[in-house]
PDB file of C-alpha atoms in Angstrom:
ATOM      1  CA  UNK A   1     -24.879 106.873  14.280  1.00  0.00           C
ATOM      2  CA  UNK A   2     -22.190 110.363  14.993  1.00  0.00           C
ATOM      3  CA  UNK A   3     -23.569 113.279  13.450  1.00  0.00           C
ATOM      4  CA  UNK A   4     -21.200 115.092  11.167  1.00  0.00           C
ATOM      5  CA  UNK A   5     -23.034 118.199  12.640  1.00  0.00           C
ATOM      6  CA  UNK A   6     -21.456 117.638  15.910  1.00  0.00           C
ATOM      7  CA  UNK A   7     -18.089 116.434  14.917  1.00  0.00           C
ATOM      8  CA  UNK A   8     -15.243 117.972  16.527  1.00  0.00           C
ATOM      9  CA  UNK A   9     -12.484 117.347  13.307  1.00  0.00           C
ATOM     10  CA  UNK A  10     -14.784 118.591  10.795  1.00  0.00           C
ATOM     11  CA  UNK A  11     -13.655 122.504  11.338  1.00  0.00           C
ATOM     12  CA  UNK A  12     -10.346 121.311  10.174  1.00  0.00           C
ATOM     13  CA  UNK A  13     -11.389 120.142   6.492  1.00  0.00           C
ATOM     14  CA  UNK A  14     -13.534 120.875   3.714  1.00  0.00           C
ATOM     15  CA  UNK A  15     -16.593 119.522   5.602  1.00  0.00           C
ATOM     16  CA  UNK A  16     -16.788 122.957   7.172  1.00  0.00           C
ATOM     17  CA  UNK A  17     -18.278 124.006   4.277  1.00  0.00           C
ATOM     18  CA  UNK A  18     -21.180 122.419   4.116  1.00  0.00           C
ATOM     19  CA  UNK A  19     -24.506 123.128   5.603  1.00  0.00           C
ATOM     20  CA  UNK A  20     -26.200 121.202   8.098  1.00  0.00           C
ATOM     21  CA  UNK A  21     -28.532 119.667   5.828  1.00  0.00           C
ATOM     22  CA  UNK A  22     -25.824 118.729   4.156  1.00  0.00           C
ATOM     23  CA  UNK A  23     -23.989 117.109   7.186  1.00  0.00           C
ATOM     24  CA  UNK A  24     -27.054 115.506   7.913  1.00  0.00           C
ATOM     25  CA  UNK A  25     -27.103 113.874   4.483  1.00  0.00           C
ATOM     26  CA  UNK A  26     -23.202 112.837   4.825  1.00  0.00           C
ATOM     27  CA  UNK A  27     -24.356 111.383   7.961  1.00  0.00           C
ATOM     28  CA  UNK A  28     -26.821 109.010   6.944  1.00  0.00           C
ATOM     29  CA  UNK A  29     -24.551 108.200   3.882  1.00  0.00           C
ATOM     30  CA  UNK A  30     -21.273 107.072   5.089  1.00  0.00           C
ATOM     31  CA  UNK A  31     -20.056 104.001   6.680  1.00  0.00           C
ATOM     32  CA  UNK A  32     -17.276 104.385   9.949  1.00  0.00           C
ATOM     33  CA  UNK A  33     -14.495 101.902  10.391  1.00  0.00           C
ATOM     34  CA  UNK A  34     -12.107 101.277  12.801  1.00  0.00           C
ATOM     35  CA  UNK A  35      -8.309 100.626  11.270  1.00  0.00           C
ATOM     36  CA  UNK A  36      -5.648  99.075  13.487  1.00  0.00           C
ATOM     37  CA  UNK A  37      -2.241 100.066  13.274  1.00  0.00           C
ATOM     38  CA  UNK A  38      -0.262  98.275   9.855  1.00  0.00           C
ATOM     39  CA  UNK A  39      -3.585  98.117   8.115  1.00  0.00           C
ATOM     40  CA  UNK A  40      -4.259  99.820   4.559  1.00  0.00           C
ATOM     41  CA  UNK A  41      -7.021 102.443   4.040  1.00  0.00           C
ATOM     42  CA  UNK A  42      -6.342 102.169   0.217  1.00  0.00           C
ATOM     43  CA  UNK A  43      -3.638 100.785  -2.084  1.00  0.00           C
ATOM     44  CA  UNK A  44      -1.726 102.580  -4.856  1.00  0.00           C
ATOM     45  CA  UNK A  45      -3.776 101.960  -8.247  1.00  0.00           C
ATOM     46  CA  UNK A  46      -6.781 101.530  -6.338  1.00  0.00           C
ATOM     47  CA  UNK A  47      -9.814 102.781  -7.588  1.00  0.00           C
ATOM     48  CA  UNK A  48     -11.610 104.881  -4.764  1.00  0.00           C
ATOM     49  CA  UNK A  49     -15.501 105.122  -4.613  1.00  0.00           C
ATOM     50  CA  UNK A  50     -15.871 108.102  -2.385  1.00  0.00           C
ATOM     51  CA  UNK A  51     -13.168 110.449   0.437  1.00  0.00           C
ATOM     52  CA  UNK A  52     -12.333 109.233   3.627  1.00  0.00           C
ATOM     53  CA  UNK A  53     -12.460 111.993   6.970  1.00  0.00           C
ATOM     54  CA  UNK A  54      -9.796 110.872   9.165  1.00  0.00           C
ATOM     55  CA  UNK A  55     -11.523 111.160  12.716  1.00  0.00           C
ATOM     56  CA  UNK A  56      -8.765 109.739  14.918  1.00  0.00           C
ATOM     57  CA  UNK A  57      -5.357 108.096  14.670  1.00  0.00           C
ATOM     58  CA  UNK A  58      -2.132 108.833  12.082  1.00  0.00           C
ATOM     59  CA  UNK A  59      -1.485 107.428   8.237  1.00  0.00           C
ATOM     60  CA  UNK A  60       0.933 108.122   6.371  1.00  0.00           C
ATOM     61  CA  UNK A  61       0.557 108.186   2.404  1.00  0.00           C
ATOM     62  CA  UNK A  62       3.604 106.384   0.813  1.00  0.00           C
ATOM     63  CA  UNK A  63       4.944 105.034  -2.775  1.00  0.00           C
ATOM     64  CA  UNK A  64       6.579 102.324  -3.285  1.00  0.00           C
ATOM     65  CA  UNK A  65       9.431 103.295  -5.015  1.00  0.00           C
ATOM     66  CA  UNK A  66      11.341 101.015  -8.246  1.00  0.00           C
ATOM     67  CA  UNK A  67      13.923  99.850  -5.543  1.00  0.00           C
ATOM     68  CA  UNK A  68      11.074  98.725  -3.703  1.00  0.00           C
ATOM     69  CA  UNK A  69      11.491 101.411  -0.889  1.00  0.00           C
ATOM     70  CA  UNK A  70       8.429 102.832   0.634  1.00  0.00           C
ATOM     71  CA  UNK A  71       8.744 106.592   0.217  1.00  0.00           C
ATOM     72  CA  UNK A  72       6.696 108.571   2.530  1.00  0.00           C
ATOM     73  CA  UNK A  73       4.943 111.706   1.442  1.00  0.00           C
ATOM     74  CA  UNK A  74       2.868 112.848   3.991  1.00  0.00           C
ATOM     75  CA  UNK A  75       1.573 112.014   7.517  1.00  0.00           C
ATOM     76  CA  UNK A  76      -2.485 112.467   7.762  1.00  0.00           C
ATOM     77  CA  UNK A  77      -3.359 113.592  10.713  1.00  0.00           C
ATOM     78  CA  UNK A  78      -7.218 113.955  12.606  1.00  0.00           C
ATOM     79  CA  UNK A  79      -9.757 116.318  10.717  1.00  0.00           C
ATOM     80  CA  UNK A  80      -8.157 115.790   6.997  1.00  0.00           C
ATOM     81  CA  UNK A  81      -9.941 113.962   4.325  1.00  0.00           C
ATOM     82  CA  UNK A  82      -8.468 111.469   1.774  1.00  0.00           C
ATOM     83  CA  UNK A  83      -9.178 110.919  -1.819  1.00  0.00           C
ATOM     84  CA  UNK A  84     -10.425 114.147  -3.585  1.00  0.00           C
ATOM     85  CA  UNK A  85      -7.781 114.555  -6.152  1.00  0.00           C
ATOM     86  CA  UNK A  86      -8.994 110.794  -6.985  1.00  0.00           C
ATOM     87  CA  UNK A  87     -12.179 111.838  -7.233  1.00  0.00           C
ATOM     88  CA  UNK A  88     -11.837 114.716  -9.175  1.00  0.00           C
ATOM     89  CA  UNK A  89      -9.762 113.024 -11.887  1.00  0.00           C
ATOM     90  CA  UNK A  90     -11.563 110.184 -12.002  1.00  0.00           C
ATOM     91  CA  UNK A  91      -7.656 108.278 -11.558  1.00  0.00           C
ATOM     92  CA  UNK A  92      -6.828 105.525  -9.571  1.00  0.00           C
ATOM     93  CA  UNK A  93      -5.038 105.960  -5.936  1.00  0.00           C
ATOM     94  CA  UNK A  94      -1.615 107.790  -6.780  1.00  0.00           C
ATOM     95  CA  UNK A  95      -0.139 106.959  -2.932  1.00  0.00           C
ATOM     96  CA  UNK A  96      -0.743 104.095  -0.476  1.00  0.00           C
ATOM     97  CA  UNK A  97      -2.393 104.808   2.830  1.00  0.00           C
ATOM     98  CA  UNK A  98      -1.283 102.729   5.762  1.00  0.00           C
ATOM     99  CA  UNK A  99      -2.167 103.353  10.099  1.00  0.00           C
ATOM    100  CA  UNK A 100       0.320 104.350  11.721  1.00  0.00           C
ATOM    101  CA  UNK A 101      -1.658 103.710  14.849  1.00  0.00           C
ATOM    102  CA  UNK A 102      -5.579 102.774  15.787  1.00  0.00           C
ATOM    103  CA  UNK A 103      -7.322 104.838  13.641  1.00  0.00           C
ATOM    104  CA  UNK A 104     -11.268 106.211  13.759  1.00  0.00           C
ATOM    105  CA  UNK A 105     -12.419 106.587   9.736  1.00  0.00           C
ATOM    106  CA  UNK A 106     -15.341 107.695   7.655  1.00  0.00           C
ATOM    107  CA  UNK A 107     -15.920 107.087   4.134  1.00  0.00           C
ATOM    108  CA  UNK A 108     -18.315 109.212   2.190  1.00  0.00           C
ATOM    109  CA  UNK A 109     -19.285 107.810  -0.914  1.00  0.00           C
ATOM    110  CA  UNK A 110     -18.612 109.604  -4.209  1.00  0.00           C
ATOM    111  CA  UNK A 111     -22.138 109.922  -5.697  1.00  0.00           C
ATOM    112  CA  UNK A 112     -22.984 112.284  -1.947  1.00  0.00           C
ATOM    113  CA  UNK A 113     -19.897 114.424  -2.424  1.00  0.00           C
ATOM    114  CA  UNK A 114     -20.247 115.470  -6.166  1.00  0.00           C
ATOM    115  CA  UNK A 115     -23.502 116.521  -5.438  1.00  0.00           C
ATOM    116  CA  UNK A 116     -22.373 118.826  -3.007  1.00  0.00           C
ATOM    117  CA  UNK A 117     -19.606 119.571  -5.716  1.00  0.00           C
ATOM    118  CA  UNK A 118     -22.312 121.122  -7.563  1.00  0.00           C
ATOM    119  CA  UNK A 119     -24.312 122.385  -5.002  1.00  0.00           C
ATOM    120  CA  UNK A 120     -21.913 124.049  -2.926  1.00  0.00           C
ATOM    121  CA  UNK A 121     -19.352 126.392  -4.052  1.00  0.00           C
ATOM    122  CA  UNK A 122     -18.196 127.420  -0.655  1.00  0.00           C
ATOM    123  CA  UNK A 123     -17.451 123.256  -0.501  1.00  0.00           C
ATOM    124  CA  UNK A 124     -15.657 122.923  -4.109  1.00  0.00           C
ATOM    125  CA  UNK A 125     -13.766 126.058  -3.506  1.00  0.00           C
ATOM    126  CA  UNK A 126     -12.179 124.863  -0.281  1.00  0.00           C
ATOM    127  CA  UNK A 127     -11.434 121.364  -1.505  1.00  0.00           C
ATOM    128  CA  UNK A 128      -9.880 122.728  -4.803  1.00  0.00           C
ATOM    129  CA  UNK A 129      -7.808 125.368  -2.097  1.00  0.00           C
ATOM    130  CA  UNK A 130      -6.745 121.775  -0.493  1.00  0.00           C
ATOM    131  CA  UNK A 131      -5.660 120.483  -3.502  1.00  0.00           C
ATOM    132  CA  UNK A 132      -3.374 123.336  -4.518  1.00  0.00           C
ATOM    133  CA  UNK A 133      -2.033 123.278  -0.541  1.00  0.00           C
ATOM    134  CA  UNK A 134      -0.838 119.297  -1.191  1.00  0.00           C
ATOM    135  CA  UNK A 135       0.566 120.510  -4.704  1.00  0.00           C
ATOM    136  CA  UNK A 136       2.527 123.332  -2.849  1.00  0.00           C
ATOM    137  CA  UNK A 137       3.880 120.678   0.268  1.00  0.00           C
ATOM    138  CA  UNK A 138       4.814 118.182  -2.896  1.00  0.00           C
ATOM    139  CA  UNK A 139       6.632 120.715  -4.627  1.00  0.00           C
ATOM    140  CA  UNK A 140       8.645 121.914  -1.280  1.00  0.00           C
ATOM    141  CA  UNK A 141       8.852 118.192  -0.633  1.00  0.00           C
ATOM    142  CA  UNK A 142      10.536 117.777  -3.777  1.00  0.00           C
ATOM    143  CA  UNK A 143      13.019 120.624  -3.526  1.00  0.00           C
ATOM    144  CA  UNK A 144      13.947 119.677  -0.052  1.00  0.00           C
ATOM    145  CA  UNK A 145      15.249 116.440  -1.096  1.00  0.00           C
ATOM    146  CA  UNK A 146      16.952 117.670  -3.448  1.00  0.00           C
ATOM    147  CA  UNK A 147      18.520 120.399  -2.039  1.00  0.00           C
ATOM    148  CA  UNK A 148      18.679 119.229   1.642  1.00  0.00           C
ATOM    149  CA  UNK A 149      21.623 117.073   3.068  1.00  0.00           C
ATOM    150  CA  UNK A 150      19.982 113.850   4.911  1.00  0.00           C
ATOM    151  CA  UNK A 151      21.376 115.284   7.973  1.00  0.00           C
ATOM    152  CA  UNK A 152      19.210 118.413   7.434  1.00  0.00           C
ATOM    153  CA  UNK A 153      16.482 116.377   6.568  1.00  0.00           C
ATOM    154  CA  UNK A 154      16.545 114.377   9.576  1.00  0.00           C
ATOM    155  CA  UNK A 155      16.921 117.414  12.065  1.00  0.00           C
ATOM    156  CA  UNK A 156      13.950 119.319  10.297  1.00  0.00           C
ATOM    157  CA  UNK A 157      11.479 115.957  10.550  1.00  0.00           C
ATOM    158  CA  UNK A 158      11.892 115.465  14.047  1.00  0.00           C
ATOM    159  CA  UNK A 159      10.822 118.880  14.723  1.00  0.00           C
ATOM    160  CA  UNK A 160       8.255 118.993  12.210  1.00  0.00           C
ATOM    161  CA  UNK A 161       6.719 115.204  13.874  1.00  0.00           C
ATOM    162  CA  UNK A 162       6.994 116.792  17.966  1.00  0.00           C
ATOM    163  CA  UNK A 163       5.449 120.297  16.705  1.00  0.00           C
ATOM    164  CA  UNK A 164       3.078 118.168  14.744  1.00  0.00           C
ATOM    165  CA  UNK A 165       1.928 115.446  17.042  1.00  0.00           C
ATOM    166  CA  UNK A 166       3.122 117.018  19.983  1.00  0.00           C
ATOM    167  CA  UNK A 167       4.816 114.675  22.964  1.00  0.00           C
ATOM    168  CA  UNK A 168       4.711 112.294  25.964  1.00  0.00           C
ATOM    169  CA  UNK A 169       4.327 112.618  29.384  1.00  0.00           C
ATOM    170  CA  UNK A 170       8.376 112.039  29.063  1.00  0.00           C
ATOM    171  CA  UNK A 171       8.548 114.188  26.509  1.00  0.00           C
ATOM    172  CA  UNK A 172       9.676 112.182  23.932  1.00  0.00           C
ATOM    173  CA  UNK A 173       7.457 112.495  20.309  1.00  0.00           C
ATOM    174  CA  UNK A 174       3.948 110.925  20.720  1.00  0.00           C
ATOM    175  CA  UNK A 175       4.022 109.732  17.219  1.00  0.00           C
ATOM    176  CA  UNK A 176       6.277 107.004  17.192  1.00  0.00           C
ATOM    177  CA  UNK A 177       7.507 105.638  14.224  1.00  0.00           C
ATOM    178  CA  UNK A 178       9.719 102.762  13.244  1.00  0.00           C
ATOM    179  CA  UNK A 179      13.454 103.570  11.854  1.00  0.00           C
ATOM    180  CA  UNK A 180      12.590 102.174   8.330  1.00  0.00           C
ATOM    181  CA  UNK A 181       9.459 104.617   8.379  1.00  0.00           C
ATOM    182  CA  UNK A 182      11.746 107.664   9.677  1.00  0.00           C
ATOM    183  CA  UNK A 183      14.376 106.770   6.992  1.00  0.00           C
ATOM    184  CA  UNK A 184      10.957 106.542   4.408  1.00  0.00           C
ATOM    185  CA  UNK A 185       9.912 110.159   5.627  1.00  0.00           C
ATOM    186  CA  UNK A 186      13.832 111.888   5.262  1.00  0.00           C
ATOM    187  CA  UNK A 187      14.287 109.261   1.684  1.00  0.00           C
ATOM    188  CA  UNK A 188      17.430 107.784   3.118  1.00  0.00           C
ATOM    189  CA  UNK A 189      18.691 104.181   3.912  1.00  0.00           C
ATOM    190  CA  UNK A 190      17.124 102.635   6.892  1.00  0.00           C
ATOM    191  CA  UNK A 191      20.931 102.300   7.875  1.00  0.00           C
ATOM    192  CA  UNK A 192      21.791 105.880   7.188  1.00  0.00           C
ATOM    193  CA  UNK A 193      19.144 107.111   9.396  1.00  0.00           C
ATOM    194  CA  UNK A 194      19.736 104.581  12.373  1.00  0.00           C
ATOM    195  CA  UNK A 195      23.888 106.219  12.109  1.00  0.00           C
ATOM    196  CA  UNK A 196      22.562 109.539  11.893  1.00  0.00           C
ATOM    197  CA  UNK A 197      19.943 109.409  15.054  1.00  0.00           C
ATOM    198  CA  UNK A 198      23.111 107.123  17.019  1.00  0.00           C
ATOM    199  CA  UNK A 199      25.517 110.482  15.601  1.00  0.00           C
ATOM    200  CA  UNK A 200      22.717 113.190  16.757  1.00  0.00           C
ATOM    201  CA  UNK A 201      21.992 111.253  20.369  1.00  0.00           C
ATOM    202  CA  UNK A 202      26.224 111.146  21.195  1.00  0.00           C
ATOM    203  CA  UNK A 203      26.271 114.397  20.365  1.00  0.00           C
ATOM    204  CA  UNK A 204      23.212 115.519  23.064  1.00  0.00           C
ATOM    205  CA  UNK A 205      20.490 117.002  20.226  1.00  0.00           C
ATOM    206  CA  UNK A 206      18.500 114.459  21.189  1.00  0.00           C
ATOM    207  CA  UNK A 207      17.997 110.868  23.579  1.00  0.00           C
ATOM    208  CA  UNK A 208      16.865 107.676  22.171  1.00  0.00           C
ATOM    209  CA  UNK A 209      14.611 106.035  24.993  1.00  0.00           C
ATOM    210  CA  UNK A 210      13.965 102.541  23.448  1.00  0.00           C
ATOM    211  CA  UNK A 211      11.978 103.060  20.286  1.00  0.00           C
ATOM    212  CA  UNK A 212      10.797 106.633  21.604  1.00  0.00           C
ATOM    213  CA  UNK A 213      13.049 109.731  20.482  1.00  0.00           C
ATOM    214  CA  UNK A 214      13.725 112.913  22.809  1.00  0.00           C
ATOM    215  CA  UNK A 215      14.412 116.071  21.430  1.00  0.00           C
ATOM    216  CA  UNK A 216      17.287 117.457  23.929  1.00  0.00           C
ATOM    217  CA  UNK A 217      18.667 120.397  21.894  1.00  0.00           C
ATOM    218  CA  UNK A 218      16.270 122.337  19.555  1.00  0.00           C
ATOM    219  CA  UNK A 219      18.524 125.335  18.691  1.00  0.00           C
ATOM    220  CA  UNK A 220      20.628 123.164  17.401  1.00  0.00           C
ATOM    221  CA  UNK A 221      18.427 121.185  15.634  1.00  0.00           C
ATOM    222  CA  UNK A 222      17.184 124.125  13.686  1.00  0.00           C
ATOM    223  CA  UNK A 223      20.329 125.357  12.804  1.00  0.00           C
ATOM    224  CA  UNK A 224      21.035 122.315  11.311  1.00  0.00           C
ATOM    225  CA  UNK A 225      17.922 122.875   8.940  1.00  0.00           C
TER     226      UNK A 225
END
């Protein structure tokens, strides 16, 4: 069995804040699980029993929309945990979460964590700062789509995903995602977005290498945000 103690992503969450005893309980508590790519952590309406620590891989949390279009709010990335607000309000899953690629999971079951809840201010202070940081991203979320042309949109995500995820070898985006997930992220037409990336690659901001995207002309793609 890993021990939390000695885990690399837990600086970047909540888990930071609790003690080693602690860690050592979490450790002999939770169960890891390997998710391939396309697979669900949880569904919307779920109920959730406990958080998940994302140890490696990508998911992005999505709703399904009354068109039936998956809107994506948020890509997950290594170190974050999943399922606190749930927890906290006692409400079923709000958002789907789906692999974007292999990914390395732990799930901490809820009766462990509340009792750190309790226990550990440091801990509840730093999840409830968490909380407030999605509520901030949702609100700019929000305004940006409302405000934003897709265009802009576009342009700002495909900085956000290289500065985010960080490229290949050929330095096109590590993260790849499919066009109907790209169009899910910017809340566009899968259609709209595939005319947009052909419009932005003729005009040299950026090369499409197969499925892969190159970013070719930053400036410009920031002065279109």
């Amino acid at each position: 069995m890993s021990k939390c103690e000695q885990c690399i992503v837990r600086q970047f969450s909540s888990i930071k804040a609790l003690t080693k005893d602690e860690l050592i309980k979490v450790a002999n508590c939770k169960t890891a699980y390997t998710i391939k790519k396309g697979q669900s952590l949880f569904e919307e309406g779920e109920n959730l029993n406990g958080i998940y620590c994302i140890k490696d891989g990508v998911c992005k949390l999505s709703k399904l929309s009354s068109n039936g279009k998956d809107q994506i709010i948020k890509l997950v990335k290594p170190g974050e945990l999943l399922g606190q607000r749930s927890m906290i309000s006692e409400e079923s899953a709000n958002l789907s979460a789906v692999a974007l690629e292999d990914m390395e999971v732990c799930f901490i079951p809820k009766a462990e964590i509340l009792q750190f809840f309790t226990q550990n201010n440091d801990f509840s202070m730093d999840v409830m700062r968490t909380i407030c940081g999605d509520l901030k991203e949702a609100d700019d979320h929000m305004v940006n789509m409302a405000q934003k042309t897709v265009k802009q949109r576009l342009a700002e995500t495909l900085l956000y995903l290289e500065d985010t995820f960080g490229s290949n070898e050929d330095g096109t985006i590590r993260l790849l995602l499919s066009r109907e997930e790209l169009a899910g992220m910017i809340g566009t037409a899968t259609e709209s977005c595939i005319r947009l990336l052909s419009e932005f690659n003729k005009k040299g901001y950026i090369d499409i290498v197969g499925k892969k995207i190159l970013l070719k002309d930053k400036t410009t793609l920031k002065k279109i945000t």
